[in-house]
Amino acid sequence: MDIEAQSDNLLSATFGGQLHQRFAASVVSSVFASTRSHASGFRKAYANIDVFRPYFDVESRDVLKRLIKSLVPEKQADQTHSFDLYGPTMLVFTLVAVLQLDMKLAMVTVREGSLIGTAMGTSFSYWLGASGLFYAVAYFLSIPISLLAVLSSTGYALFGYCITLLIDALFGSGFLFYVALVLFGGSSAGTLGSRFFNASSDPQKGLIAAGSVAACHFLFLLYLHYAYAAFYTAVADLR
């Protein structure tokens, strides 16, 4: 009987030890798989960030040159032209600041949180939304232009917005504003449109694309000047 009891205890201990080892192995395997999955996710995220890094690694003098070129319509395609997203991103934030300044100097009743949120939403929505729209126009008209080129060109075209609206905020909607509207707002719209015209091999399609893009860009500047304050007030009243 003692031998049988010892045998049963030994069998039970052996079976229990095997279960414990299997459970431990399962836990270790699960932890390892989870760790490997997270590491793979971080590696993919870093790789995605690394893909965009070259477009933000740009010299200040190059940004300055592109700012100036954004106000000078091109007569023909510039084969040496390169694109970045650093300048456009900074211009979007600059436009946000100019819109806030304009609202405050116009003595519009504002709430800081809603003002910043509305300005950022408006600025980023236009940059990304208009870029998508312009790219779609180019696609349907068979104009070979990359999405990066559209994003960069549309973003740099905001330089004309910033100058025009800053003059409006500091000096009011007088003669100087209308000069800036034509000189900077009109030239930035014309330059943006010329990029599409020069990229097209068909002059007729290029003209349609250039006219559509330039008109849209200029009309949104008019909206920011004449209707943005009313839009903000309406949004603020809903909150």
PDB file of C-alpha atoms in Angstrom:
ATOM      1  CA  MET A   1       0.000   0.000   0.000  1.00  0.00           C
ATOM      2  CA  ASP A   2       2.834   2.363   0.858  1.00  0.00           C
ATOM      3  CA  ILE A   3       4.478   1.587  -2.433  1.00  0.00           C
ATOM      4  CA  GLU A   4       1.240   2.289  -4.315  1.00  0.00           C
ATOM      5  CA  ALA A   5       0.736   5.579  -2.433  1.00  0.00           C
ATOM      6  CA  GLN A   6       4.276   6.639  -3.157  1.00  0.00           C
ATOM      7  CA  SER A   7       3.780   5.712  -6.795  1.00  0.00           C
ATOM      8  CA  ASP A   8       0.577   7.772  -6.957  1.00  0.00           C
ATOM      9  CA  ASN A   9       2.260  10.741  -5.299  1.00  0.00           C
ATOM     10  CA  LEU A  10       5.190  10.517  -7.696  1.00  0.00           C
ATOM     11  CA  LEU A  11       2.847  10.324 -10.684  1.00  0.00           C
ATOM     12  CA  SER A  12       0.847  13.285  -9.387  1.00  0.00           C
ATOM     13  CA  ALA A  13       3.981  15.335  -8.803  1.00  0.00           C
ATOM     14  CA  THR A  14       5.327  14.495 -12.233  1.00  0.00           C
ATOM     15  CA  PHE A  15       2.019  15.395 -13.927  1.00  0.00           C
ATOM     16  CA  GLY A  16       1.769  18.610 -11.920  1.00  0.00           C
ATOM     17  CA  GLY A  17       5.314  19.530 -12.818  1.00  0.00           C
ATOM     18  CA  GLN A  18       4.595  18.976 -16.471  1.00  0.00           C
ATOM     19  CA  LEU A  19       1.493  21.182 -16.284  1.00  0.00           C
ATOM     20  CA  HIS A  20       3.493  23.886 -14.521  1.00  0.00           C
ATOM     21  CA  GLN A  21       6.234  23.723 -17.146  1.00  0.00           C
ATOM     22  CA  ARG A  22       3.694  23.861 -19.962  1.00  0.00           C
ATOM     23  CA  PHE A  23       1.937  26.836 -18.349  1.00  0.00           C
ATOM     24  CA  ALA A  24       5.241  28.643 -17.824  1.00  0.00           C
ATOM     25  CA  ALA A  25       6.283  27.928 -21.394  1.00  0.00           C
ATOM     26  CA  SER A  26       2.910  29.204 -22.652  1.00  0.00           C
ATOM     27  CA  VAL A  27       3.262  32.424 -20.635  1.00  0.00           C
ATOM     28  CA  VAL A  28       6.827  32.981 -21.839  1.00  0.00           C
ATOM     29  CA  SER A  29       5.766  32.311 -25.432  1.00  0.00           C
ATOM     30  CA  SER A  30       2.836  34.730 -25.111  1.00  0.00           C
ATOM     31  CA  VAL A  31       5.026  37.459 -23.608  1.00  0.00           C
ATOM     32  CA  PHE A  32       7.647  36.936 -26.288  1.00  0.00           C
ATOM     33  CA  ALA A  33       5.034  37.105 -29.057  1.00  0.00           C
ATOM     34  CA  SER A  34       3.538  40.266 -27.543  1.00  0.00           C
ATOM     35  CA  THR A  35       6.967  41.868 -27.206  1.00  0.00           C
ATOM     36  CA  ARG A  36       7.855  40.941 -30.769  1.00  0.00           C
ATOM     37  CA  SER A  37       4.535  42.374 -31.996  1.00  0.00           C
ATOM     38  CA  HIS A  38       5.111  45.685 -30.159  1.00  0.00           C
ATOM     39  CA  ALA A  39       8.697  45.859 -31.393  1.00  0.00           C
ATOM     40  CA  SER A  40       7.512  45.270 -34.939  1.00  0.00           C
ATOM     41  CA  GLY A  41       4.913  48.022 -34.510  1.00  0.00           C
ATOM     42  CA  PHE A  42       7.502  50.482 -33.225  1.00  0.00           C
ATOM     43  CA  ARG A  43       9.834  49.548 -36.062  1.00  0.00           C
ATOM     44  CA  LYS A  44       7.109  50.134 -38.654  1.00  0.00           C
ATOM     45  CA  ALA A  45       6.146  53.444 -37.033  1.00  0.00           C
ATOM     46  CA  TYR A  46       9.763  54.571 -37.037  1.00  0.00           C
ATOM     47  CA  ALA A  47      10.115  53.495 -40.649  1.00  0.00           C
ATOM     48  CA  ASN A  48       7.037  55.513 -41.591  1.00  0.00           C
ATOM     49  CA  ILE A  49       8.415  58.585 -39.804  1.00  0.00           C
ATOM     50  CA  ASP A  50      11.767  58.017 -41.443  1.00  0.00           C
ATOM     51  CA  VAL A  51      10.083  58.081 -44.873  1.00  0.00           C
ATOM     52  CA  PHE A  52       8.904  61.680 -44.301  1.00  0.00           C
ATOM     53  CA  ARG A  53      12.112  62.883 -42.640  1.00  0.00           C
ATOM     54  CA  PRO A  54      13.845  63.989 -45.888  1.00  0.00           C
ATOM     55  CA  TYR A  55      10.919  66.292 -46.697  1.00  0.00           C
ATOM     56  CA  PHE A  56      11.424  68.188 -43.417  1.00  0.00           C
ATOM     57  CA  ASP A  57      15.219  68.264 -43.574  1.00  0.00           C
ATOM     58  CA  VAL A  58      15.723  71.476 -45.547  1.00  0.00           C
ATOM     59  CA  GLU A  59      18.077  74.431 -45.327  1.00  0.00           C
ATOM     60  CA  SER A  60      16.725  77.848 -44.321  1.00  0.00           C
ATOM     61  CA  ARG A  61      18.082  79.457 -47.495  1.00  0.00           C
ATOM     62  CA  ASP A  62      16.177  76.902 -49.594  1.00  0.00           C
ATOM     63  CA  VAL A  63      12.956  77.729 -47.757  1.00  0.00           C
ATOM     64  CA  LEU A  64      13.571  81.440 -48.369  1.00  0.00           C
ATOM     65  CA  LYS A  65      14.118  80.848 -52.092  1.00  0.00           C
ATOM     66  CA  ARG A  66      10.900  78.852 -52.336  1.00  0.00           C
ATOM     67  CA  LEU A  67       8.984  81.554 -50.481  1.00  0.00           C
ATOM     68  CA  ILE A  68      10.128  84.108 -53.056  1.00  0.00           C
ATOM     69  CA  LYS A  69       9.397  81.723 -55.949  1.00  0.00           C
ATOM     70  CA  SER A  70       5.867  81.212 -54.605  1.00  0.00           C
ATOM     71  CA  LEU A  71       5.120  84.819 -55.602  1.00  0.00           C
ATOM     72  CA  VAL A  72       6.669  84.665 -59.080  1.00  0.00           C
ATOM     73  CA  PRO A  73       4.617  82.788 -61.718  1.00  0.00           C
ATOM     74  CA  GLU A  74       6.701  80.367 -63.768  1.00  0.00           C
ATOM     75  CA  LYS A  75       6.896  80.779 -67.549  1.00  0.00           C
ATOM     76  CA  GLN A  76       8.067  77.206 -67.966  1.00  0.00           C
ATOM     77  CA  ALA A  77       8.554  74.144 -65.805  1.00  0.00           C
ATOM     78  CA  ASP A  78      11.554  74.342 -63.510  1.00  0.00           C
ATOM     79  CA  GLN A  79      13.346  71.003 -63.869  1.00  0.00           C
ATOM     80  CA  THR A  80      15.562  71.729 -60.856  1.00  0.00           C
ATOM     81  CA  HIS A  81      12.646  72.507 -58.563  1.00  0.00           C
ATOM     82  CA  SER A  82      12.557  70.364 -55.417  1.00  0.00           C
ATOM     83  CA  PHE A  83       9.816  70.082 -52.832  1.00  0.00           C
ATOM     84  CA  ASP A  84       9.585  69.922 -49.065  1.00  0.00           C
ATOM     85  CA  LEU A  85       6.911  69.922 -46.371  1.00  0.00           C
ATOM     86  CA  TYR A  86       8.762  71.914 -43.722  1.00  0.00           C
ATOM     87  CA  GLY A  87       8.073  75.320 -45.264  1.00  0.00           C
ATOM     88  CA  PRO A  88       4.368  74.613 -45.893  1.00  0.00           C
ATOM     89  CA  THR A  89       3.879  73.324 -42.344  1.00  0.00           C
ATOM     90  CA  MET A  90       5.455  76.450 -40.881  1.00  0.00           C
ATOM     91  CA  LEU A  91       3.322  78.634 -43.154  1.00  0.00           C
ATOM     92  CA  VAL A  92       0.158  76.898 -41.950  1.00  0.00           C
ATOM     93  CA  PHE A  93       1.082  77.692 -38.335  1.00  0.00           C
ATOM     94  CA  THR A  94       1.943  81.249 -39.384  1.00  0.00           C
ATOM     95  CA  LEU A  95      -1.471  81.583 -40.997  1.00  0.00           C
ATOM     96  CA  VAL A  96      -3.052  80.379 -37.746  1.00  0.00           C
ATOM     97  CA  ALA A  97      -1.215  83.123 -35.836  1.00  0.00           C
ATOM     98  CA  VAL A  98      -2.180  85.787 -38.395  1.00  0.00           C
ATOM     99  CA  LEU A  99      -5.848  84.772 -38.234  1.00  0.00           C
ATOM    100  CA  GLN A 100      -5.782  85.053 -34.444  1.00  0.00           C
ATOM    101  CA  LEU A 101      -4.112  88.461 -34.611  1.00  0.00           C
ATOM    102  CA  ASP A 102      -6.643  89.682 -37.164  1.00  0.00           C
ATOM    103  CA  MET A 103      -9.549  88.556 -34.992  1.00  0.00           C
ATOM    104  CA  LYS A 104      -8.180  90.174 -31.851  1.00  0.00           C
ATOM    105  CA  LEU A 105      -7.333  93.489 -33.525  1.00  0.00           C
ATOM    106  CA  ALA A 106     -10.798  93.520 -35.087  1.00  0.00           C
ATOM    107  CA  MET A 107     -12.163  93.467 -31.514  1.00  0.00           C
ATOM    108  CA  VAL A 108     -14.115  90.270 -32.144  1.00  0.00           C
ATOM    109  CA  THR A 109     -15.155  88.584 -28.907  1.00  0.00           C
ATOM    110  CA  VAL A 110     -13.009  85.470 -28.756  1.00  0.00           C
ATOM    111  CA  ARG A 111     -12.357  82.507 -26.535  1.00  0.00           C
ATOM    112  CA  GLU A 112      -8.753  81.360 -26.701  1.00  0.00           C
ATOM    113  CA  GLY A 113      -9.432  77.650 -27.005  1.00  0.00           C
ATOM    114  CA  SER A 114     -12.095  77.941 -29.686  1.00  0.00           C
ATOM    115  CA  LEU A 115     -10.143  80.611 -31.579  1.00  0.00           C
ATOM    116  CA  ILE A 116      -6.983  78.519 -31.850  1.00  0.00           C
ATOM    117  CA  GLY A 117      -8.917  75.366 -32.664  1.00  0.00           C
ATOM    118  CA  THR A 118     -10.985  77.037 -35.367  1.00  0.00           C
ATOM    119  CA  ALA A 119      -7.950  78.743 -36.914  1.00  0.00           C
ATOM    120  CA  MET A 120      -5.931  75.521 -36.944  1.00  0.00           C
ATOM    121  CA  GLY A 121      -8.833  73.528 -38.323  1.00  0.00           C
ATOM    122  CA  THR A 122      -9.437  76.076 -41.071  1.00  0.00           C
ATOM    123  CA  SER A 123      -5.770  76.381 -42.050  1.00  0.00           C
ATOM    124  CA  PHE A 124      -4.881  72.689 -42.046  1.00  0.00           C
ATOM    125  CA  SER A 125      -8.186  71.733 -43.671  1.00  0.00           C
ATOM    126  CA  TYR A 126      -7.543  74.111 -46.539  1.00  0.00           C
ATOM    127  CA  TRP A 127      -3.951  73.000 -47.060  1.00  0.00           C
ATOM    128  CA  LEU A 128      -4.724  69.281 -47.051  1.00  0.00           C
ATOM    129  CA  GLY A 129      -8.198  69.513 -48.581  1.00  0.00           C
ATOM    130  CA  ALA A 130      -7.219  71.884 -51.375  1.00  0.00           C
ATOM    131  CA  SER A 131      -4.113  69.811 -52.119  1.00  0.00           C
ATOM    132  CA  GLY A 132      -6.281  66.718 -52.462  1.00  0.00           C
ATOM    133  CA  LEU A 133      -8.725  68.594 -54.700  1.00  0.00           C
ATOM    134  CA  PHE A 134      -5.955  70.024 -56.902  1.00  0.00           C
ATOM    135  CA  TYR A 135      -4.326  66.605 -57.188  1.00  0.00           C
ATOM    136  CA  ALA A 136      -7.683  65.120 -58.238  1.00  0.00           C
ATOM    137  CA  VAL A 137      -8.081  67.830 -60.896  1.00  0.00           C
ATOM    138  CA  ALA A 138      -4.607  67.039 -62.216  1.00  0.00           C
ATOM    139  CA  TYR A 139      -5.361  63.317 -62.184  1.00  0.00           C
ATOM    140  CA  PHE A 140      -8.605  63.641 -64.170  1.00  0.00           C
ATOM    141  CA  LEU A 141      -6.913  65.960 -66.661  1.00  0.00           C
ATOM    142  CA  SER A 142      -3.965  63.548 -67.004  1.00  0.00           C
ATOM    143  CA  ILE A 143      -1.436  66.082 -65.721  1.00  0.00           C
ATOM    144  CA  PRO A 144       1.673  64.301 -64.399  1.00  0.00           C
ATOM    145  CA  ILE A 145       2.269  65.972 -61.051  1.00  0.00           C
ATOM    146  CA  SER A 146       3.025  64.214 -57.774  1.00  0.00           C
ATOM    147  CA  LEU A 147       1.035  64.586 -54.572  1.00  0.00           C
ATOM    148  CA  LEU A 148       4.191  65.825 -52.830  1.00  0.00           C
ATOM    149  CA  ALA A 149       4.571  68.570 -55.430  1.00  0.00           C
ATOM    150  CA  VAL A 150       0.933  69.614 -54.943  1.00  0.00           C
ATOM    151  CA  LEU A 151       1.235  69.627 -51.139  1.00  0.00           C
ATOM    152  CA  SER A 152       4.438  71.653 -51.267  1.00  0.00           C
ATOM    153  CA  SER A 153       3.209  74.132 -53.887  1.00  0.00           C
ATOM    154  CA  THR A 154      -0.142  74.679 -52.164  1.00  0.00           C
ATOM    155  CA  GLY A 155       1.579  75.113 -48.818  1.00  0.00           C
ATOM    156  CA  TYR A 156       4.072  77.673 -50.106  1.00  0.00           C
ATOM    157  CA  ALA A 157       1.211  79.528 -51.812  1.00  0.00           C
ATOM    158  CA  LEU A 158      -0.033  80.341 -48.294  1.00  0.00           C
ATOM    159  CA  PHE A 159       2.824  82.838 -48.077  1.00  0.00           C
ATOM    160  CA  GLY A 160       0.706  85.270 -50.094  1.00  0.00           C
ATOM    161  CA  TYR A 161      -2.159  84.684 -47.656  1.00  0.00           C
ATOM    162  CA  CYS A 162       0.015  85.472 -44.646  1.00  0.00           C
ATOM    163  CA  ILE A 163       1.349  88.753 -46.083  1.00  0.00           C
ATOM    164  CA  THR A 164      -2.058  89.956 -47.296  1.00  0.00           C
ATOM    165  CA  LEU A 165      -3.918  89.135 -44.091  1.00  0.00           C
ATOM    166  CA  LEU A 166      -1.123  90.557 -41.924  1.00  0.00           C
ATOM    167  CA  ILE A 167      -1.354  93.868 -43.783  1.00  0.00           C
ATOM    168  CA  ASP A 168      -5.121  93.752 -43.325  1.00  0.00           C
ATOM    169  CA  ALA A 169      -4.722  93.167 -39.575  1.00  0.00           C
ATOM    170  CA  LEU A 170      -2.166  95.960 -39.078  1.00  0.00           C
ATOM    171  CA  PHE A 171      -3.429  98.616 -41.483  1.00  0.00           C
ATOM    172  CA  GLY A 172      -7.079  97.761 -42.058  1.00  0.00           C
ATOM    173  CA  SER A 173      -9.030  97.137 -45.250  1.00  0.00           C
ATOM    174  CA  GLY A 174      -7.845 100.248 -47.039  1.00  0.00           C
ATOM    175  CA  PHE A 175      -5.899 100.953 -50.194  1.00  0.00           C
ATOM    176  CA  LEU A 176      -2.807  99.139 -48.919  1.00  0.00           C
ATOM    177  CA  PHE A 177      -4.802  95.966 -48.349  1.00  0.00           C
ATOM    178  CA  TYR A 178      -6.162  95.915 -51.900  1.00  0.00           C
ATOM    179  CA  VAL A 179      -2.674  96.449 -53.268  1.00  0.00           C
ATOM    180  CA  ALA A 180      -1.459  93.495 -51.185  1.00  0.00           C
ATOM    181  CA  LEU A 181      -4.494  91.450 -52.261  1.00  0.00           C
ATOM    182  CA  VAL A 182      -3.597  91.857 -55.912  1.00  0.00           C
ATOM    183  CA  LEU A 183       0.168  91.858 -55.542  1.00  0.00           C
ATOM    184  CA  PHE A 184       0.648  88.985 -53.090  1.00  0.00           C
ATOM    185  CA  GLY A 185      -2.665  87.147 -53.125  1.00  0.00           C
ATOM    186  CA  GLY A 186      -3.010  87.298 -56.895  1.00  0.00           C
ATOM    187  CA  SER A 187       0.611  86.414 -57.603  1.00  0.00           C
ATOM    188  CA  SER A 188       0.564  83.426 -55.227  1.00  0.00           C
ATOM    189  CA  ALA A 189      -2.612  82.128 -56.905  1.00  0.00           C
ATOM    190  CA  GLY A 190      -1.076  82.695 -60.347  1.00  0.00           C
ATOM    191  CA  THR A 191       2.140  80.938 -59.366  1.00  0.00           C
ATOM    192  CA  LEU A 192       0.241  77.947 -58.011  1.00  0.00           C
ATOM    193  CA  GLY A 193      -1.795  77.725 -61.192  1.00  0.00           C
ATOM    194  CA  SER A 194       1.300  78.029 -63.379  1.00  0.00           C
ATOM    195  CA  ARG A 195       2.766  74.901 -61.771  1.00  0.00           C
ATOM    196  CA  PHE A 196      -0.144  72.879 -63.146  1.00  0.00           C
ATOM    197  CA  PHE A 197      -0.066  74.574 -66.531  1.00  0.00           C
ATOM    198  CA  ASN A 198       3.653  73.906 -66.972  1.00  0.00           C
ATOM    199  CA  ALA A 199       3.272  70.294 -65.856  1.00  0.00           C
ATOM    200  CA  SER A 200       0.686  69.592 -68.568  1.00  0.00           C
ATOM    201  CA  SER A 201       1.627  68.531 -72.086  1.00  0.00           C
ATOM    202  CA  ASP A 202      -1.787  69.687 -73.340  1.00  0.00           C
ATOM    203  CA  PRO A 203      -2.113  73.502 -73.201  1.00  0.00           C
ATOM    204  CA  GLN A 204      -5.912  73.355 -73.098  1.00  0.00           C
ATOM    205  CA  LYS A 205      -6.005  70.958 -70.128  1.00  0.00           C
ATOM    206  CA  GLY A 206      -3.221  72.889 -68.470  1.00  0.00           C
ATOM    207  CA  LEU A 207      -5.182  76.110 -68.809  1.00  0.00           C
ATOM    208  CA  ILE A 208      -8.290  74.524 -67.291  1.00  0.00           C
ATOM    209  CA  ALA A 209      -6.307  73.172 -64.356  1.00  0.00           C
ATOM    210  CA  ALA A 210      -4.392  76.409 -63.827  1.00  0.00           C
ATOM    211  CA  GLY A 211      -7.552  78.508 -63.939  1.00  0.00           C
ATOM    212  CA  SER A 212      -9.424  76.214 -61.538  1.00  0.00           C
ATOM    213  CA  VAL A 213      -6.555  76.038 -59.050  1.00  0.00           C
ATOM    214  CA  ALA A 214      -5.785  79.771 -59.138  1.00  0.00           C
ATOM    215  CA  ALA A 215      -9.460  80.726 -58.786  1.00  0.00           C
ATOM    216  CA  CYS A 216      -9.982  78.368 -55.839  1.00  0.00           C
ATOM    217  CA  HIS A 217      -6.877  79.649 -54.090  1.00  0.00           C
ATOM    218  CA  PHE A 218      -7.780  83.299 -54.560  1.00  0.00           C
ATOM    219  CA  LEU A 219     -11.431  82.795 -53.550  1.00  0.00           C
ATOM    220  CA  PHE A 220     -10.396  81.171 -50.281  1.00  0.00           C
ATOM    221  CA  LEU A 221      -8.271  84.230 -49.498  1.00  0.00           C
ATOM    222  CA  LEU A 222     -11.363  86.387 -50.055  1.00  0.00           C
ATOM    223  CA  TYR A 223     -13.288  84.082 -47.744  1.00  0.00           C
ATOM    224  CA  LEU A 224     -10.682  84.470 -45.000  1.00  0.00           C
ATOM    225  CA  HIS A 225     -10.884  88.235 -45.298  1.00  0.00           C
ATOM    226  CA  TYR A 226     -14.616  88.780 -45.681  1.00  0.00           C
ATOM    227  CA  ALA A 227     -16.343  85.777 -44.098  1.00  0.00           C
ATOM    228  CA  TYR A 228     -13.983  84.028 -41.666  1.00  0.00           C
ATOM    229  CA  ALA A 229     -14.903  86.246 -38.694  1.00  0.00           C
ATOM    230  CA  ALA A 230     -18.607  85.582 -39.241  1.00  0.00           C
ATOM    231  CA  PHE A 231     -17.907  81.856 -39.559  1.00  0.00           C
ATOM    232  CA  TYR A 232     -15.921  81.843 -36.322  1.00  0.00           C
ATOM    233  CA  THR A 233     -18.638  83.721 -34.466  1.00  0.00           C
ATOM    234  CA  ALA A 234     -21.264  81.246 -35.662  1.00  0.00           C
ATOM    235  CA  VAL A 235     -19.117  78.276 -34.588  1.00  0.00           C
ATOM    236  CA  ALA A 236     -18.351  79.857 -31.199  1.00  0.00           C
ATOM    237  CA  ASP A 237     -22.074  80.442 -30.573  1.00  0.00           C
ATOM    238  CA  LEU A 238     -22.781  76.760 -31.126  1.00  0.00           C
ATOM    239  CA  ARG A 239     -20.314  75.690 -28.418  1.00  0.00           C
TER     240      ARG A 239
END
